[in-house]
């Protein structure tokens, strides 16, 4: 699943540095210099930084899929990027030589703008420089993205969206994947938006996905504040990369009202490749509000799922209020549910035609 940088010919300044998840597509030999101009960093630029003070994140996710505890003085290779996470940190892709913040444990460095009241201060980092290539310019994740190749798409594609963070989207996506696997199919899984982290990919892989991909494969450490054309291009690239699978399951981060997610869902043609949409909701009222918003955008989900299914009462209320079937993660793992989703998608397509 994870692409691990090669270990040969590492710069002395990078010796024993910890390469984080967001850098997983970058061969270590690509870095031939450390450039001091950190204030000029752009989203996606690779950064060498030193841990100054341990804060909220006490460990990082490494490029090979492991966690590593942090210690003062550790050197990290991260990506400069924006982050949006209302339940933890939000920040901008801006660096200062005096000090910057570890915005995400998957390897995002930037400047904190706000944090959730229950989160402690971020781990502080001192940027030592930007990694440079042979031409003396900063290395950027975009250089190591999958190539865009127009190929035949999988026969079926399903989109999982949610009412907000922690609504149960990834759990639902994993359930859908497992249901299709148990039906005898080979699904691909794609996390199209969000902040670089290996947790979702590992959840997809554990569910049996034949191939797992995310926006880091399209050259972004985070999709926050990325322009719509780039996100649409990433969608094309990642869905093309899933071509050899029997079907694909695609997850969008955060809630449908979040900036980039809302832009994508309202973009003409974005939803066209998907046979069906599943809405993960935190509670019945959130489900009804999200369905109303999606209806304005011409999107009608096939079913509800997510955190509300932990409560039979909430699941029953949501189903009665919306008229939609409600599937828990366990339901979605059943091959019968996978068959039902395909049937519902085909029936909806026939009605639309």
mmCIF file of C-alpha atoms in Angstrom:
data_model
loop_
_atom_site.group_PDB
_atom_site.id
_atom_site.type_symbol
_atom_site.label_atom_id
_atom_site.label_comp_id
_atom_site.label_asym_id
_atom_site.label_seq_id
_atom_site.Cartn_x
_atom_site.Cartn_y
_atom_site.Cartn_z
ATOM 1 C CA UNK A 1 0.000 0.000 0.000
ATOM 2 C CA UNK A 2 2.497 2.592 1.172
ATOM 3 C CA UNK A 3 5.391 3.738 -1.001
ATOM 4 C CA UNK A 4 8.507 3.984 1.127
ATOM 5 C CA UNK A 5 11.359 6.321 0.134
ATOM 6 C CA UNK A 6 14.627 4.623 -0.784
ATOM 7 C CA UNK A 7 17.437 4.856 1.734
ATOM 8 C CA UNK A 8 20.472 5.226 -0.553
ATOM 9 C CA UNK A 9 22.608 8.387 -0.759
ATOM 10 C CA UNK A 10 20.812 10.351 1.930
ATOM 11 C CA UNK A 11 22.088 13.874 2.586
ATOM 12 C CA UNK A 12 24.037 14.079 5.859
ATOM 13 C CA UNK A 13 21.564 16.729 7.105
ATOM 14 C CA UNK A 14 18.769 14.190 6.642
ATOM 15 C CA UNK A 15 20.522 11.294 8.317
ATOM 16 C CA UNK A 16 18.127 9.660 10.792
ATOM 17 C CA UNK A 17 15.395 12.173 9.966
ATOM 18 C CA UNK A 18 11.865 10.794 10.228
ATOM 19 C CA UNK A 19 10.023 10.919 6.898
ATOM 20 C CA UNK A 20 6.337 11.414 7.601
ATOM 21 C CA UNK A 21 3.312 9.955 5.839
ATOM 22 C CA UNK A 22 2.711 12.961 3.589
ATOM 23 C CA UNK A 23 6.125 12.405 1.985
ATOM 24 C CA UNK A 24 5.494 8.722 1.198
ATOM 25 C CA UNK A 25 5.778 9.115 -2.573
ATOM 26 C CA UNK A 26 9.106 10.965 -2.433
ATOM 27 C CA UNK A 27 12.342 8.967 -2.913
ATOM 28 C CA UNK A 28 14.914 10.112 -0.364
ATOM 29 C CA UNK A 29 17.516 10.394 -3.102
ATOM 30 C CA UNK A 30 15.474 13.191 -4.711
ATOM 31 C CA UNK A 31 16.679 15.601 -2.004
ATOM 32 C CA UNK A 32 20.116 16.938 -2.884
ATOM 33 C CA UNK A 33 20.135 20.163 -0.861
ATOM 34 C CA UNK A 34 18.548 21.955 2.080
ATOM 35 C CA UNK A 35 17.447 25.452 1.096
ATOM 36 C CA UNK A 36 17.206 28.079 3.867
ATOM 37 C CA UNK A 37 14.354 30.220 2.499
ATOM 38 C CA UNK A 38 11.513 28.705 4.556
ATOM 39 C CA UNK A 39 9.427 31.879 4.472
ATOM 40 C CA UNK A 40 8.894 31.274 0.748
ATOM 41 C CA UNK A 41 7.405 27.813 1.251
ATOM 42 C CA UNK A 42 4.347 26.881 -0.802
ATOM 43 C CA UNK A 43 1.733 24.214 -0.089
ATOM 44 C CA UNK A 44 3.297 20.849 -0.851
ATOM 45 C CA UNK A 45 6.920 21.916 -0.372
ATOM 46 C CA UNK A 46 9.041 19.466 1.620
ATOM 47 C CA UNK A 47 10.445 20.800 4.876
ATOM 48 C CA UNK A 48 13.232 19.669 7.201
ATOM 49 C CA UNK A 49 12.275 20.669 10.747
ATOM 50 C CA UNK A 50 13.466 19.997 14.281
ATOM 51 C CA UNK A 51 11.187 19.295 17.233
ATOM 52 C CA UNK A 52 11.488 22.150 19.726
ATOM 53 C CA UNK A 53 8.686 21.406 22.200
ATOM 54 C CA UNK A 54 6.299 18.462 22.431
ATOM 55 C CA UNK A 55 2.668 19.492 22.450
ATOM 56 C CA UNK A 56 -0.605 17.970 21.257
ATOM 57 C CA UNK A 57 1.016 15.522 18.832
ATOM 58 C CA UNK A 58 3.393 13.275 20.752
ATOM 59 C CA UNK A 59 4.043 11.035 17.774
ATOM 60 C CA UNK A 60 4.007 11.180 13.987
ATOM 61 C CA UNK A 61 2.936 8.805 11.238
ATOM 62 C CA UNK A 62 5.876 7.604 9.167
ATOM 63 C CA UNK A 63 5.997 7.031 5.415
ATOM 64 C CA UNK A 64 6.133 3.261 5.893
ATOM 65 C CA UNK A 65 2.849 3.158 7.820
ATOM 66 C CA UNK A 66 4.222 3.082 11.381
ATOM 67 C CA UNK A 67 3.873 5.505 14.285
ATOM 68 C CA UNK A 68 6.965 7.028 15.846
ATOM 69 C CA UNK A 69 7.146 8.769 19.216
ATOM 70 C CA UNK A 70 8.568 12.289 19.140
ATOM 71 C CA UNK A 71 11.469 13.576 21.205
ATOM 72 C CA UNK A 72 12.908 17.082 21.483
ATOM 73 C CA UNK A 73 15.623 17.443 18.870
ATOM 74 C CA UNK A 74 14.087 14.920 16.448
ATOM 75 C CA UNK A 75 14.414 15.890 12.807
ATOM 76 C CA UNK A 76 11.356 15.424 10.624
ATOM 77 C CA UNK A 77 10.635 15.603 6.916
ATOM 78 C CA UNK A 78 7.154 17.052 6.473
ATOM 79 C CA UNK A 79 5.059 18.904 3.919
ATOM 80 C CA UNK A 80 3.995 22.515 4.249
ATOM 81 C CA UNK A 81 0.207 22.718 3.911
ATOM 82 C CA UNK A 82 -3.019 24.257 5.147
ATOM 83 C CA UNK A 83 -5.210 22.275 7.508
ATOM 84 C CA UNK A 84 -8.905 22.333 8.385
ATOM 85 C CA UNK A 85 -9.992 20.315 11.409
ATOM 86 C CA UNK A 86 -12.624 21.928 13.669
ATOM 87 C CA UNK A 87 -12.163 19.193 16.267
ATOM 88 C CA UNK A 88 -8.427 19.872 16.581
ATOM 89 C CA UNK A 89 -6.323 22.386 14.593
ATOM 90 C CA UNK A 90 -6.784 24.682 11.636
ATOM 91 C CA UNK A 91 -3.798 26.452 10.152
ATOM 92 C CA UNK A 92 -2.150 27.978 7.128
ATOM 93 C CA UNK A 93 0.717 26.898 4.872
ATOM 94 C CA UNK A 94 3.059 29.553 6.222
ATOM 95 C CA UNK A 95 6.447 28.984 7.871
ATOM 96 C CA UNK A 96 8.720 31.053 10.052
ATOM 97 C CA UNK A 97 12.358 30.275 10.794
ATOM 98 C CA UNK A 98 11.643 31.224 14.418
ATOM 99 C CA UNK A 99 9.121 28.441 14.783
ATOM 100 C CA UNK A 100 6.119 26.732 13.210
ATOM 101 C CA UNK A 101 3.496 24.194 14.234
ATOM 102 C CA UNK A 102 2.891 20.502 13.660
ATOM 103 C CA UNK A 103 -0.646 20.809 12.340
ATOM 104 C CA UNK A 104 -1.224 17.098 11.727
ATOM 105 C CA UNK A 105 0.460 13.900 12.845
ATOM 106 C CA UNK A 106 0.591 12.674 9.253
ATOM 107 C CA UNK A 107 3.270 15.257 8.600
ATOM 108 C CA UNK A 108 1.819 18.730 7.975
ATOM 109 C CA UNK A 109 3.746 21.804 9.092
ATOM 110 C CA UNK A 110 2.355 25.337 9.043
ATOM 111 C CA UNK A 111 1.096 28.079 11.328
ATOM 112 C CA UNK A 112 -1.794 27.503 13.716
ATOM 113 C CA UNK A 113 -4.767 29.842 13.258
ATOM 114 C CA UNK A 114 -7.240 28.289 15.704
ATOM 115 C CA UNK A 115 -7.777 25.143 17.743
ATOM 116 C CA UNK A 116 -10.575 23.274 19.491
ATOM 117 C CA UNK A 117 -10.965 24.144 23.147
ATOM 118 C CA UNK A 118 -10.138 20.591 24.222
ATOM 119 C CA UNK A 119 -6.884 20.463 22.247
ATOM 120 C CA UNK A 120 -3.598 21.405 23.872
ATOM 121 C CA UNK A 121 -1.031 23.611 22.154
ATOM 122 C CA UNK A 122 0.554 22.120 19.032
ATOM 123 C CA UNK A 123 3.983 20.574 18.966
ATOM 124 C CA UNK A 124 6.427 23.339 18.049
ATOM 125 C CA UNK A 125 8.913 22.841 15.257
ATOM 126 C CA UNK A 126 11.876 24.849 14.025
ATOM 127 C CA UNK A 127 12.035 24.755 10.198
ATOM 128 C CA UNK A 128 15.655 24.204 9.165
ATOM 129 C CA UNK A 129 15.077 24.500 5.432
ATOM 130 C CA UNK A 130 13.214 23.309 2.390
ATOM 131 C CA UNK A 131 14.391 20.173 0.628
ATOM 132 C CA UNK A 132 15.797 21.013 -2.780
ATOM 133 C CA UNK A 133 16.468 19.008 -5.896
ATOM 134 C CA UNK A 134 19.358 19.011 -8.388
ATOM 135 C CA UNK A 135 18.138 22.229 -9.998
ATOM 136 C CA UNK A 136 18.326 24.105 -6.712
ATOM 137 C CA UNK A 137 14.593 24.639 -6.337
ATOM 138 C CA UNK A 138 12.328 23.325 -3.561
ATOM 139 C CA UNK A 139 10.919 19.836 -3.976
ATOM 140 C CA UNK A 140 7.125 19.753 -4.020
ATOM 141 C CA UNK A 141 4.797 16.788 -3.590
ATOM 142 C CA UNK A 142 3.142 17.628 -6.919
ATOM 143 C CA UNK A 143 6.298 16.455 -8.701
ATOM 144 C CA UNK A 144 5.785 12.926 -7.376
ATOM 145 C CA UNK A 145 2.065 12.542 -8.068
ATOM 146 C CA UNK A 146 0.591 9.705 -10.077
ATOM 147 C CA UNK A 147 0.429 10.545 -13.778
ATOM 148 C CA UNK A 148 -2.943 11.466 -15.194
ATOM 149 C CA UNK A 149 -3.942 8.626 -17.506
ATOM 150 C CA UNK A 150 -7.369 8.411 -19.086
ATOM 151 C CA UNK A 151 -8.501 4.801 -18.738
ATOM 152 C CA UNK A 152 -11.728 2.862 -18.487
ATOM 153 C CA UNK A 153 -13.319 3.458 -15.090
ATOM 154 C CA UNK A 154 -14.641 0.674 -12.842
ATOM 155 C CA UNK A 155 -18.162 -0.443 -13.699
ATOM 156 C CA UNK A 156 -19.598 0.995 -10.476
ATOM 157 C CA UNK A 157 -18.490 3.849 -8.203
ATOM 158 C CA UNK A 158 -20.000 4.891 -4.886
ATOM 159 C CA UNK A 159 -19.447 8.158 -3.022
ATOM 160 C CA UNK A 160 -19.533 8.479 0.776
ATOM 161 C CA UNK A 161 -20.162 11.941 2.245
ATOM 162 C CA UNK A 162 -21.043 13.120 5.728
ATOM 163 C CA UNK A 163 -22.747 15.756 7.822
ATOM 164 C CA UNK A 164 -19.456 16.714 9.462
ATOM 165 C CA UNK A 165 -16.218 15.418 10.915
ATOM 166 C CA UNK A 166 -16.563 12.187 12.895
ATOM 167 C CA UNK A 167 -19.942 11.403 11.345
ATOM 168 C CA UNK A 168 -18.812 7.863 10.549
ATOM 169 C CA UNK A 169 -17.769 8.250 6.901
ATOM 170 C CA UNK A 170 -14.613 6.127 7.003
ATOM 171 C CA UNK A 171 -16.287 3.396 9.032
ATOM 172 C CA UNK A 172 -19.131 3.322 6.493
ATOM 173 C CA UNK A 173 -16.724 3.311 3.553
ATOM 174 C CA UNK A 174 -14.842 0.385 5.086
ATOM 175 C CA UNK A 175 -18.130 -1.446 5.596
ATOM 176 C CA UNK A 176 -19.145 -0.916 1.973
ATOM 177 C CA UNK A 177 -15.729 -2.122 0.806
ATOM 178 C CA UNK A 178 -15.950 -5.262 2.919
ATOM 179 C CA UNK A 179 -19.456 -5.977 1.709
ATOM 180 C CA UNK A 180 -18.303 -5.884 -1.894
ATOM 181 C CA UNK A 181 -15.281 -8.053 -1.063
ATOM 182 C CA UNK A 182 -17.552 -10.642 0.533
ATOM 183 C CA UNK A 183 -19.694 -10.481 -2.588
ATOM 184 C CA UNK A 184 -16.635 -11.628 -4.560
ATOM 185 C CA UNK A 185 -15.671 -8.261 -6.060
ATOM 186 C CA UNK A 186 -12.369 -6.343 -6.021
ATOM 187 C CA UNK A 187 -13.095 -2.777 -4.855
ATOM 188 C CA UNK A 188 -10.692 0.146 -4.952
ATOM 189 C CA UNK A 189 -10.882 2.766 -2.202
ATOM 190 C CA UNK A 190 -10.136 6.468 -2.590
ATOM 191 C CA UNK A 191 -9.935 9.230 0.028
ATOM 192 C CA UNK A 192 -10.307 12.252 -2.227
ATOM 193 C CA UNK A 193 -10.076 15.133 0.246
ATOM 194 C CA UNK A 194 -8.723 15.777 3.722
ATOM 195 C CA UNK A 195 -5.391 16.041 5.521
ATOM 196 C CA UNK A 196 -2.669 13.453 4.942
ATOM 197 C CA UNK A 197 -2.882 10.532 7.386
ATOM 198 C CA UNK A 198 -2.587 6.778 7.007
ATOM 199 C CA UNK A 199 -5.532 5.829 9.220
ATOM 200 C CA UNK A 200 -8.186 5.923 6.524
ATOM 201 C CA UNK A 201 -6.066 4.040 4.001
ATOM 202 C CA UNK A 202 -5.293 1.373 6.563
ATOM 203 C CA UNK A 203 -9.014 1.058 7.356
ATOM 204 C CA UNK A 204 -9.759 0.535 3.657
ATOM 205 C CA UNK A 205 -6.945 -1.970 3.319
ATOM 206 C CA UNK A 206 -8.108 -3.907 6.389
ATOM 207 C CA UNK A 207 -11.603 -4.099 4.871
ATOM 208 C CA UNK A 208 -10.124 -5.837 1.829
ATOM 209 C CA UNK A 209 -9.729 -3.075 -0.770
ATOM 210 C CA UNK A 210 -7.710 -4.276 -3.764
ATOM 211 C CA UNK A 211 -6.129 -0.834 -4.110
ATOM 212 C CA UNK A 212 -6.098 2.182 -1.794
ATOM 213 C CA UNK A 213 -5.398 5.741 -2.895
ATOM 214 C CA UNK A 214 -5.681 9.244 -1.517
ATOM 215 C CA UNK A 215 -4.950 12.846 -2.426
ATOM 216 C CA UNK A 216 -1.278 12.445 -1.469
ATOM 217 C CA UNK A 217 -1.087 10.184 -4.530
ATOM 218 C CA UNK A 218 -2.259 13.243 -6.480
ATOM 219 C CA UNK A 219 0.497 15.421 -5.001
ATOM 220 C CA UNK A 220 -1.236 17.176 -2.079
ATOM 221 C CA UNK A 221 -0.541 16.942 1.653
ATOM 222 C CA UNK A 222 -3.910 18.557 2.323
ATOM 223 C CA UNK A 223 -6.775 19.584 0.083
ATOM 224 C CA UNK A 224 -7.765 22.574 2.244
ATOM 225 C CA UNK A 225 -7.630 25.814 0.240
ATOM 226 C CA UNK A 226 -6.671 23.950 -2.926
ATOM 227 C CA UNK A 227 -8.402 25.359 -6.038
ATOM 228 C CA UNK A 228 -11.363 23.487 -7.471
ATOM 229 C CA UNK A 229 -9.660 22.672 -10.817
ATOM 230 C CA UNK A 230 -6.875 20.898 -8.958
ATOM 231 C CA UNK A 231 -9.343 18.890 -6.886
ATOM 232 C CA UNK A 232 -11.262 17.885 -10.005
ATOM 233 C CA UNK A 233 -8.009 16.846 -11.661
ATOM 234 C CA UNK A 234 -7.131 14.788 -8.579
ATOM 235 C CA UNK A 235 -10.518 13.070 -8.774
ATOM 236 C CA UNK A 236 -9.876 12.143 -12.393
ATOM 237 C CA UNK A 237 -6.345 10.923 -11.653
ATOM 238 C CA UNK A 238 -7.365 8.764 -8.695
ATOM 239 C CA UNK A 239 -10.452 7.280 -10.339
ATOM 240 C CA UNK A 240 -8.357 6.467 -13.415
ATOM 241 C CA UNK A 241 -5.810 4.779 -11.137
ATOM 242 C CA UNK A 242 -8.623 2.589 -9.798
ATOM 243 C CA UNK A 243 -9.454 1.356 -13.299
ATOM 244 C CA UNK A 244 -8.454 -2.279 -12.789
ATOM 245 C CA UNK A 245 -10.814 -2.711 -9.834
ATOM 246 C CA UNK A 246 -14.353 -3.998 -10.228
ATOM 247 C CA UNK A 247 -15.722 -0.882 -8.538
ATOM 248 C CA UNK A 248 -14.580 2.082 -6.473
ATOM 249 C CA UNK A 249 -15.630 3.569 -3.140
ATOM 250 C CA UNK A 250 -14.717 7.253 -2.748
ATOM 251 C CA UNK A 251 -14.845 9.216 0.513
ATOM 252 C CA UNK A 252 -14.933 13.007 0.907
ATOM 253 C CA UNK A 253 -13.614 14.467 4.146
ATOM 254 C CA UNK A 254 -15.444 16.684 6.630
ATOM 255 C CA UNK A 255 -19.081 17.667 6.142
ATOM 256 C CA UNK A 256 -20.857 18.558 2.928
ATOM 257 C CA UNK A 257 -20.924 22.252 3.914
ATOM 258 C CA UNK A 258 -17.115 22.436 4.275
ATOM 259 C CA UNK A 259 -15.546 24.652 1.608
ATOM 260 C CA UNK A 260 -13.799 22.224 -0.737
ATOM 261 C CA UNK A 261 -16.384 19.475 -0.237
ATOM 262 C CA UNK A 262 -19.237 21.836 -1.058
ATOM 263 C CA UNK A 263 -17.405 23.129 -4.124
ATOM 264 C CA UNK A 264 -16.868 19.617 -5.436
ATOM 265 C CA UNK A 265 -20.442 18.497 -4.857
ATOM 266 C CA UNK A 266 -21.789 21.595 -6.614
ATOM 267 C CA UNK A 267 -19.365 21.347 -9.521
ATOM 268 C CA UNK A 268 -21.163 20.355 -12.739
ATOM 269 C CA UNK A 269 -20.335 16.784 -13.629
ATOM 270 C CA UNK A 270 -18.463 15.851 -10.442
ATOM 271 C CA UNK A 271 -21.180 13.491 -9.203
ATOM 272 C CA UNK A 272 -21.840 12.030 -12.659
ATOM 273 C CA UNK A 273 -19.363 9.091 -12.422
ATOM 274 C CA UNK A 274 -20.938 7.855 -9.182
ATOM 275 C CA UNK A 275 -23.741 5.313 -9.296
ATOM 276 C CA UNK A 276 -24.838 6.141 -5.782
ATOM 277 C CA UNK A 277 -24.149 8.329 -2.750
ATOM 278 C CA UNK A 278 -24.250 7.290 0.909
ATOM 279 C CA UNK A 279 -24.744 9.945 3.577
ATOM 280 C CA UNK A 280 -23.097 9.376 6.968
ATOM 281 C CA UNK A 281 -24.880 11.418 9.627
ATOM 282 C CA UNK A 282 -24.283 12.122 13.289
ATOM 283 C CA UNK A 283 -27.992 12.334 14.189
ATOM 284 C CA UNK A 284 -31.441 12.422 12.553
ATOM 285 C CA UNK A 285 -31.709 16.221 12.388
ATOM 286 C CA UNK A 286 -28.289 16.530 10.774
ATOM 287 C CA UNK A 287 -29.326 13.888 8.242
ATOM 288 C CA UNK A 288 -32.456 15.836 7.289
ATOM 289 C CA UNK A 289 -30.577 19.121 6.961
ATOM 290 C CA UNK A 290 -27.861 17.501 4.823
ATOM 291 C CA UNK A 291 -30.420 15.825 2.559
ATOM 292 C CA UNK A 292 -32.115 19.175 1.977
ATOM 293 C CA UNK A 293 -28.800 20.782 1.022
ATOM 294 C CA UNK A 294 -27.831 17.906 -1.254
ATOM 295 C CA UNK A 295 -31.236 18.088 -2.945
ATOM 296 C CA UNK A 296 -30.519 21.710 -3.844
ATOM 297 C CA UNK A 297 -27.399 20.460 -5.574
ATOM 298 C CA UNK A 298 -29.275 17.729 -7.438
ATOM 299 C CA UNK A 299 -27.857 14.855 -5.360
ATOM 300 C CA UNK A 300 -30.152 12.197 -3.869
ATOM 301 C CA UNK A 301 -28.347 9.692 -1.579
ATOM 302 C CA UNK A 302 -29.340 6.037 -1.740
ATOM 303 C CA UNK A 303 -29.157 5.468 1.997
ATOM 304 C CA UNK A 304 -28.144 6.806 5.394
ATOM 305 C CA UNK A 305 -25.347 5.446 7.543
ATOM 306 C CA UNK A 306 -22.808 6.704 10.054
ATOM 307 C CA UNK A 307 -22.723 7.492 13.737
ATOM 308 C CA UNK A 308 -26.494 7.747 14.142
ATOM 309 C CA UNK A 309 -26.724 3.978 13.624
ATOM 310 C CA UNK A 310 -25.124 3.450 17.047
ATOM 311 C CA UNK A 311 -28.548 4.344 18.458
ATOM 312 C CA UNK A 312 -31.453 2.195 17.232
ATOM 313 C CA UNK A 313 -33.807 5.029 18.172
ATOM 314 C CA UNK A 314 -31.859 7.557 16.072
ATOM 315 C CA UNK A 315 -31.631 5.129 13.170
ATOM 316 C CA UNK A 316 -35.377 4.487 13.294
ATOM 317 C CA UNK A 317 -36.176 8.212 13.549
ATOM 318 C CA UNK A 318 -33.890 9.065 10.636
ATOM 319 C CA UNK A 319 -35.373 6.344 8.456
ATOM 320 C CA UNK A 320 -38.952 7.391 9.229
ATOM 321 C CA UNK A 321 -38.207 11.083 8.674
ATOM 322 C CA UNK A 322 -36.376 10.657 5.366
ATOM 323 C CA UNK A 323 -37.853 7.496 3.868
ATOM 324 C CA UNK A 324 -34.351 6.193 3.195
ATOM 325 C CA UNK A 325 -32.897 2.850 4.253
ATOM 326 C CA UNK A 326 -30.440 3.107 7.133
ATOM 327 C CA UNK A 327 -27.360 0.871 7.178
ATOM 328 C CA UNK A 328 -24.944 0.400 10.056
ATOM 329 C CA UNK A 329 -21.338 -0.532 9.376
ATOM 330 C CA UNK A 330 -22.214 -4.140 10.183
ATOM 331 C CA UNK A 331 -25.122 -4.010 7.738
ATOM 332 C CA UNK A 332 -22.847 -2.682 4.993
ATOM 333 C CA UNK A 333 -20.411 -5.563 5.512
ATOM 334 C CA UNK A 334 -23.160 -8.000 4.503
ATOM 335 C CA UNK A 335 -22.975 -9.054 0.831
ATOM 336 C CA UNK A 336 -26.753 -8.691 0.717
ATOM 337 C CA UNK A 337 -26.370 -4.961 1.439
ATOM 338 C CA UNK A 338 -23.750 -4.685 -1.308
ATOM 339 C CA UNK A 339 -26.167 -6.315 -3.734
ATOM 340 C CA UNK A 340 -28.936 -3.995 -2.568
ATOM 341 C CA UNK A 341 -26.772 -0.902 -3.100
ATOM 342 C CA UNK A 342 -25.999 -1.918 -6.664
ATOM 343 C CA UNK A 343 -29.683 -2.619 -7.315
ATOM 344 C CA UNK A 344 -30.734 0.723 -5.804
ATOM 345 C CA UNK A 345 -28.104 2.557 -7.838
ATOM 346 C CA UNK A 346 -29.240 0.892 -11.058
ATOM 347 C CA UNK A 347 -32.901 1.601 -10.280
ATOM 348 C CA UNK A 348 -32.107 5.254 -9.492
ATOM 349 C CA UNK A 349 -30.185 5.516 -12.748
ATOM 350 C CA UNK A 350 -33.121 4.126 -14.701
ATOM 351 C CA UNK A 351 -35.502 6.630 -13.060
ATOM 352 C CA UNK A 352 -33.126 9.490 -13.868
ATOM 353 C CA UNK A 353 -32.886 8.327 -17.483
#
